[in-house]
Amino acid sequence: MTRDEQAEGRPRERFVTGGGGVRLCVAEYGDAALPTVVLVHGYPDSKEVWSEVADRLADRFHVVLYDVRGHGRSGAPARLRGGFTLEKLTEDFLAVADAVSPDHPVHLVGHDWGSVQGWEFATVRDTEGRISSFTSISGPSLDHFGHWIKRRVRRPTPRRVVQVVGQGAKSWYVYALHTPVLPELAWRGVLGKQWPKLLARAEKLPTDSYPTASLPEDAAHGAWLYRDNVRRRLGSPRPDAYAHVPVQLITPTGDAFLSERLYDDLDRWVPRLTRRTVAAKHWVPRSRPEQLARWIGDFVTSHEYGDPASASVVSAESTAATVLGASGAAAKERFGGQLVLVTGAASGIGRATVFAFAEAGTRVIAVDRDGEGAARTAELARLSGAPDAWPETVDVSDAEAMEKLAARTADLYGVPDVVVNNAGIGLAGSFLDTTPEDWKQVLDVNLWGVIHGCRLFGKLMVERGQGGHIVNTASAAAFQPSRALPAYSTSKAAVLMLSECLRAELAPHGIGVSAICPGLVNTPITRSARFAGVGEEEQEKRRARSARLYGLRNYPPEKVARAILRAVRRDTAVVPVTPEARGARLLSRLSPKALRGLSRIDPPV
Ligand code: NAD
């Protein structure tokens, strides 16, 4: 490495001779004494597709990228037909692995065709002992895919037929690439010129220095990856394509080219499988580098050092599930290793939500004005499976304190992937009994707290440019008028509308927004709720009465927490929780008049 490269953290480049004497351009980041992670690019890409991920891994690992033969600065085989078989690509990989890490096996990561190749490397004999782990992103094993199709064709059910037809439709480009000459002409002509713009628009990628100038040639050569392998392997898939290494499968749920169903049978082929899903499109190395770097880093660390604290999956699985129950596996796939911030985390719904995310293997920040309570929640979150958990003492209605929280969070922990603006207080009493101070207090916490959270963390998420999700806890009171709760209901209706507006604004940034609207949930909110226009003695009596009512109703906050995780997974706009909330929502649409009638009845508290 030259002094300049060292100073600027630029990769060192060199050439390695691959199968059949093809020269492969290899780039290395970080200290070569650290565990080696080899990142293999897809089609039509070059090694630079990984630059953002490599930058984020280079402080902990020796990161290696190489241009696949025929791509970027690597040479192409003299005869293209037959020059791109998986067998030849395996020879290339072994040559690179031997050059960059002669004494230790490497951790392999592949995206798209890099992952298709990776499956070959992770399942053939020749590479045994040379690979420690494999992270597969958006590229199936052609052998597994072949068996997947065969099984569905041999024993068709309506569901299986739909799956095969669905994936067939997503694979239109594979048929196109099998036509002779035309793809090459298109890539070297108009398609090659337009591709960077098409890619940026379709995948919502930042318009930066990627793709590189070699794209038209890369794409023209790369057509042989398909022609040399797809029909051959799908027609007669290897019967013994079992992975001899642990595999982490990362599936982008918005992938236009691959159906999630392709991986349904994967446990059969991979004895040690960890599944992850990410709400993103196909080109995740460009759109979600931070998330990928975290998952890759955790996976590599856990298999390199066996350190459960740094492997969210391991730690999450070793703790008995208490909140998530049957939905635990799906939650771990989706959220493991992410960063989640929850306000109002010392008690009730917020606390249960922290535990649910902790069980899913996320790192959590528990925020509350009750510092001791927040610390307790964070401590228990670690025991529930969070790889890390931190308490923060903040009053959400305090704009300055929230600004500091956002800055500190970004500095110390990173940009949260999910923010749950949940802190809230109760206030009952007629409108005429509600003083301006009462209004101010309830709006400051229930509405301004949510505004601050959305504004500050929404901005961080947009600036990071890698998506995210904001959840706001509203209430069934948002669509159910009541003569007894004018201030509280107004604050929650505002939260609901704010969430809907923000959802529209943040959608182009890949950031979802959900409003959660529970009915009566058995939490300590009744202990702190206030009743306007009554003396202290009467306050206590009413609190006790409503606590009894909430206790009798006995709807657990854990169920709301589960609904919150589901809402993020499915990106649902408005989520009524509890039967009474769902009923009120239905009535508000079908017969608002009936709901108005109900609003005149005094509640039993
Ligand atoms: P809770 O009282 O058990 O928890 C609320 C938490 O928020 C407490 O830990 C409290 O210290 C914290 N908090 C209050 N004001 C704060 C502030 N200014 N800054 C920081 N933290 C603050 O109540 P819960 O039932 O879990 O309520 C959570 C959310 O759910 C609230 O927004 C509430 O309005 C909403 N909600 C509750 C119910 C219900 O029946 N419990 C129903 C619908 C909506």
PDB file of N, CA and C in Angstrom, residues 242-287:
ATOM      1  N   TYR A 242     -25.383 -29.287  -0.386  1.00  0.00           N
ATOM      2  CA  TYR A 242     -25.548 -28.906   1.018  1.00  0.00           C
ATOM      3  C   TYR A 242     -24.451 -27.927   1.424  1.00  0.00           C
ATOM      4  N   ALA A 243     -24.827 -26.923   2.197  1.00  0.00           N
ATOM      5  CA  ALA A 243     -23.828 -25.933   2.627  1.00  0.00           C
ATOM      6  C   ALA A 243     -22.939 -26.548   3.701  1.00  0.00           C
ATOM      7  N   HIS A 244     -21.625 -26.406   3.532  1.00  0.00           N
ATOM      8  CA  HIS A 244     -20.722 -26.919   4.567  1.00  0.00           C
ATOM      9  C   HIS A 244     -20.273 -25.812   5.512  1.00  0.00           C
ATOM     10  N   VAL A 245     -20.936 -24.652   5.432  1.00  0.00           N
ATOM     11  CA  VAL A 245     -20.602 -23.534   6.329  1.00  0.00           C
ATOM     12  C   VAL A 245     -21.903 -22.933   6.857  1.00  0.00           C
ATOM     13  N   PRO A 246     -21.833 -22.187   7.983  1.00  0.00           N
ATOM     14  CA  PRO A 246     -23.040 -21.476   8.421  1.00  0.00           C
ATOM     15  C   PRO A 246     -23.402 -20.393   7.408  1.00  0.00           C
ATOM     16  N   VAL A 247     -24.694 -20.220   7.190  1.00  0.00           N
ATOM     17  CA  VAL A 247     -25.142 -19.260   6.173  1.00  0.00           C
ATOM     18  C   VAL A 247     -26.090 -18.240   6.808  1.00  0.00           C
ATOM     19  N   GLN A 248     -25.873 -17.003   6.451  1.00  0.00           N
ATOM     20  CA  GLN A 248     -26.807 -15.933   6.819  1.00  0.00           C
ATOM     21  C   GLN A 248     -27.494 -15.499   5.521  1.00  0.00           C
ATOM     22  N   LEU A 249     -28.820 -15.623   5.500  1.00  0.00           N
ATOM     23  CA  LEU A 249     -29.574 -15.258   4.300  1.00  0.00           C
ATOM     24  C   LEU A 249     -30.239 -13.907   4.529  1.00  0.00           C
ATOM     25  N   ILE A 250     -29.904 -12.918   3.705  1.00  0.00           N
ATOM     26  CA  ILE A 250     -30.529 -11.595   3.837  1.00  0.00           C
ATOM     27  C   ILE A 250     -31.450 -11.402   2.631  1.00  0.00           C
ATOM     28  N   THR A 251     -32.735 -11.244   2.899  1.00  0.00           N
ATOM     29  CA  THR A 251     -33.710 -11.141   1.817  1.00  0.00           C
ATOM     30  C   THR A 251     -34.348  -9.757   1.801  1.00  0.00           C
ATOM     31  N   PRO A 252     -34.118  -8.968   0.756  1.00  0.00           N
ATOM     32  CA  PRO A 252     -34.847  -7.701   0.643  1.00  0.00           C
ATOM     33  C   PRO A 252     -36.302  -7.987   0.246  1.00  0.00           C
ATOM     34  N   THR A 253     -37.245  -7.473   1.024  1.00  0.00           N
ATOM     35  CA  THR A 253     -38.650  -7.834   0.780  1.00  0.00           C
ATOM     36  C   THR A 253     -39.225  -7.140  -0.449  1.00  0.00           C
ATOM     37  N   GLY A 254     -38.560  -6.097  -0.931  1.00  0.00           N
ATOM     38  CA  GLY A 254     -39.086  -5.407  -2.118  1.00  0.00           C
ATOM     39  C   GLY A 254     -38.295  -5.747  -3.377  1.00  0.00           C
ATOM     40  N   ASP A 255     -37.663  -6.932  -3.412  1.00  0.00           N
ATOM     41  CA  ASP A 255     -36.820  -7.303  -4.552  1.00  0.00           C
ATOM     42  C   ASP A 255     -37.685  -7.599  -5.777  1.00  0.00           C
ATOM     43  N   ALA A 256     -37.471  -6.852  -6.861  1.00  0.00           N
ATOM     44  CA  ALA A 256     -38.309  -7.021  -8.055  1.00  0.00           C
ATOM     45  C   ALA A 256     -37.910  -8.270  -8.832  1.00  0.00           C
ATOM     46  N   PHE A 257     -36.763  -8.864  -8.515  1.00  0.00           N
ATOM     47  CA  PHE A 257     -36.271  -9.974  -9.340  1.00  0.00           C
ATOM     48  C   PHE A 257     -36.402 -11.339  -8.675  1.00  0.00           C
ATOM     49  N   LEU A 258     -36.565 -11.353  -7.373  1.00  0.00           N
ATOM     50  CA  LEU A 258     -36.583 -12.634  -6.664  1.00  0.00           C
ATOM     51  C   LEU A 258     -37.731 -12.687  -5.671  1.00  0.00           C
ATOM     52  N   SER A 259     -38.458 -13.813  -5.687  1.00  0.00           N
ATOM     53  CA  SER A 259     -39.549 -13.986  -4.734  1.00  0.00           C
ATOM     54  C   SER A 259     -38.983 -14.511  -3.414  1.00  0.00           C
ATOM     55  N   GLU A 260     -39.541 -14.032  -2.303  1.00  0.00           N
ATOM     56  CA  GLU A 260     -39.095 -14.532  -0.981  1.00  0.00           C
ATOM     57  C   GLU A 260     -39.348 -16.031  -0.845  1.00  0.00           C
ATOM     58  N   ARG A 261     -40.360 -16.525  -1.579  1.00  0.00           N
ATOM     59  CA  ARG A 261     -40.760 -17.939  -1.479  1.00  0.00           C
ATOM     60  C   ARG A 261     -39.657 -18.896  -1.954  1.00  0.00           C
ATOM     61  N   LEU A 262     -38.715 -18.349  -2.771  1.00  0.00           N
ATOM     62  CA  LEU A 262     -37.616 -19.172  -3.280  1.00  0.00           C
ATOM     63  C   LEU A 262     -36.836 -19.838  -2.159  1.00  0.00           C
ATOM     64  N   TYR A 263     -36.869 -19.210  -0.995  1.00  0.00           N
ATOM     65  CA  TYR A 263     -36.022 -19.693   0.099  1.00  0.00           C
ATOM     66  C   TYR A 263     -36.795 -20.548   1.102  1.00  0.00           C
ATOM     67  N   ASP A 264     -38.065 -20.875   0.757  1.00  0.00           N
ATOM     68  CA  ASP A 264     -38.882 -21.628   1.708  1.00  0.00           C
ATOM     69  C   ASP A 264     -38.253 -22.968   2.097  1.00  0.00           C
ATOM     70  N   ASP A 265     -37.592 -23.633   1.115  1.00  0.00           N
ATOM     71  CA  ASP A 265     -37.064 -24.980   1.388  1.00  0.00           C
ATOM     72  C   ASP A 265     -35.611 -24.959   1.864  1.00  0.00           C
ATOM     73  N   LEU A 266     -35.090 -23.777   2.160  1.00  0.00           N
ATOM     74  CA  LEU A 266     -33.638 -23.652   2.347  1.00  0.00           C
ATOM     75  C   LEU A 266     -33.084 -24.434   3.548  1.00  0.00           C
ATOM     76  N   ASP A 267     -33.915 -24.559   4.598  1.00  0.00           N
ATOM     77  CA  ASP A 267     -33.422 -25.269   5.797  1.00  0.00           C
ATOM     78  C   ASP A 267     -32.972 -26.694   5.458  1.00  0.00           C
ATOM     79  N   ARG A 268     -33.556 -27.251   4.391  1.00  0.00           N
ATOM     80  CA  ARG A 268     -33.196 -28.592   3.945  1.00  0.00           C
ATOM     81  C   ARG A 268     -31.727 -28.655   3.489  1.00  0.00           C
ATOM     82  N   TRP A 269     -31.247 -27.549   2.947  1.00  0.00           N
ATOM     83  CA  TRP A 269     -29.897 -27.538   2.371  1.00  0.00           C
ATOM     84  C   TRP A 269     -28.852 -26.943   3.313  1.00  0.00           C
ATOM     85  N   VAL A 270     -29.335 -26.175   4.289  1.00  0.00           N
ATOM     86  CA  VAL A 270     -28.389 -25.433   5.143  1.00  0.00           C
ATOM     87  C   VAL A 270     -28.646 -25.781   6.606  1.00  0.00           C
ATOM     88  N   PRO A 271     -27.797 -26.599   7.209  1.00  0.00           N
ATOM     89  CA  PRO A 271     -28.046 -26.982   8.602  1.00  0.00           C
ATOM     90  C   PRO A 271     -27.932 -25.803   9.568  1.00  0.00           C
ATOM     91  N   ARG A 272     -27.046 -24.849   9.277  1.00  0.00           N
ATOM     92  CA  ARG A 272     -26.878 -23.716  10.197  1.00  0.00           C
ATOM     93  C   ARG A 272     -27.290 -22.437   9.469  1.00  0.00           C
ATOM     94  N   LEU A 273     -28.591 -22.139   9.514  1.00  0.00           N
ATOM     95  CA  LEU A 273     -29.125 -21.019   8.719  1.00  0.00           C
ATOM     96  C   LEU A 273     -29.671 -19.916   9.619  1.00  0.00           C
ATOM     97  N   THR A 274     -29.277 -18.690   9.332  1.00  0.00           N
ATOM     98  CA  THR A 274     -29.835 -17.514  10.010  1.00  0.00           C
ATOM     99  C   THR A 274     -30.530 -16.685   8.948  1.00  0.00           C
ATOM    100  N   ARG A 275     -31.780 -16.351   9.176  1.00  0.00           N
ATOM    101  CA  ARG A 275     -32.516 -15.572   8.179  1.00  0.00           C
ATOM    102  C   ARG A 275     -32.667 -14.124   8.632  1.00  0.00           C
ATOM    103  N   ARG A 276     -32.550 -13.222   7.676  1.00  0.00           N
ATOM    104  CA  ARG A 276     -32.768 -11.792   7.920  1.00  0.00           C
ATOM    105  C   ARG A 276     -33.629 -11.261   6.787  1.00  0.00           C
ATOM    106  N   THR A 277     -34.510 -10.324   7.082  1.00  0.00           N
ATOM    107  CA  THR A 277     -35.202  -9.638   5.985  1.00  0.00           C
ATOM    108  C   THR A 277     -34.999  -8.145   6.154  1.00  0.00           C
ATOM    109  N   VAL A 278     -34.971  -7.444   5.032  1.00  0.00           N
ATOM    110  CA  VAL A 278     -34.805  -5.998   5.093  1.00  0.00           C
ATOM    111  C   VAL A 278     -35.817  -5.377   4.131  1.00  0.00           C
ATOM    112  N   ALA A 279     -36.505  -4.343   4.599  1.00  0.00           N
ATOM    113  CA  ALA A 279     -37.517  -3.692   3.755  1.00  0.00           C
ATOM    114  C   ALA A 279     -36.787  -2.798   2.759  1.00  0.00           C
ATOM    115  N   ALA A 280     -36.413  -3.347   1.622  1.00  0.00           N
ATOM    116  CA  ALA A 280     -35.653  -2.585   0.627  1.00  0.00           C
ATOM    117  C   ALA A 280     -35.779  -3.278  -0.719  1.00  0.00           C
ATOM    118  N   LYS A 281     -35.279  -2.593  -1.754  1.00  0.00           N
ATOM    119  CA  LYS A 281     -35.298  -3.200  -3.083  1.00  0.00           C
ATOM    120  C   LYS A 281     -34.025  -4.019  -3.290  1.00  0.00           C
ATOM    121  N   HIS A 282     -33.705  -4.314  -4.577  1.00  0.00           N
ATOM    122  CA  HIS A 282     -32.670  -5.305  -4.862  1.00  0.00           C
ATOM    123  C   HIS A 282     -31.242  -4.860  -4.504  1.00  0.00           C
ATOM    124  N   TRP A 283     -30.898  -3.601  -4.831  1.00  0.00           N
ATOM    125  CA  TRP A 283     -29.484  -3.195  -4.716  1.00  0.00           C
ATOM    126  C   TRP A 283     -29.118  -2.748  -3.303  1.00  0.00           C
ATOM    127  N   VAL A 284     -29.273  -3.622  -2.333  1.00  0.00           N
ATOM    128  CA  VAL A 284     -29.021  -3.252  -0.935  1.00  0.00           C
ATOM    129  C   VAL A 284     -27.584  -2.834  -0.626  1.00  0.00           C
ATOM    130  N   PRO A 285     -26.563  -3.345  -1.348  1.00  0.00           N
ATOM    131  CA  PRO A 285     -25.216  -2.837  -1.013  1.00  0.00           C
ATOM    132  C   PRO A 285     -25.109  -1.329  -1.203  1.00  0.00           C
ATOM    133  N   ARG A 286     -25.954  -0.749  -2.089  1.00  0.00           N
ATOM    134  CA  ARG A 286     -25.941   0.707  -2.252  1.00  0.00           C
ATOM    135  C   ARG A 286     -26.997   1.388  -1.376  1.00  0.00           C
ATOM    136  N   SER A 287     -28.173   0.735  -1.216  1.00  0.00           N
ATOM    137  CA  SER A 287     -29.260   1.427  -0.505  1.00  0.00           C
ATOM    138  C   SER A 287     -29.237   1.198   1.006  1.00  0.00           C
TER     139      SER A 287
END
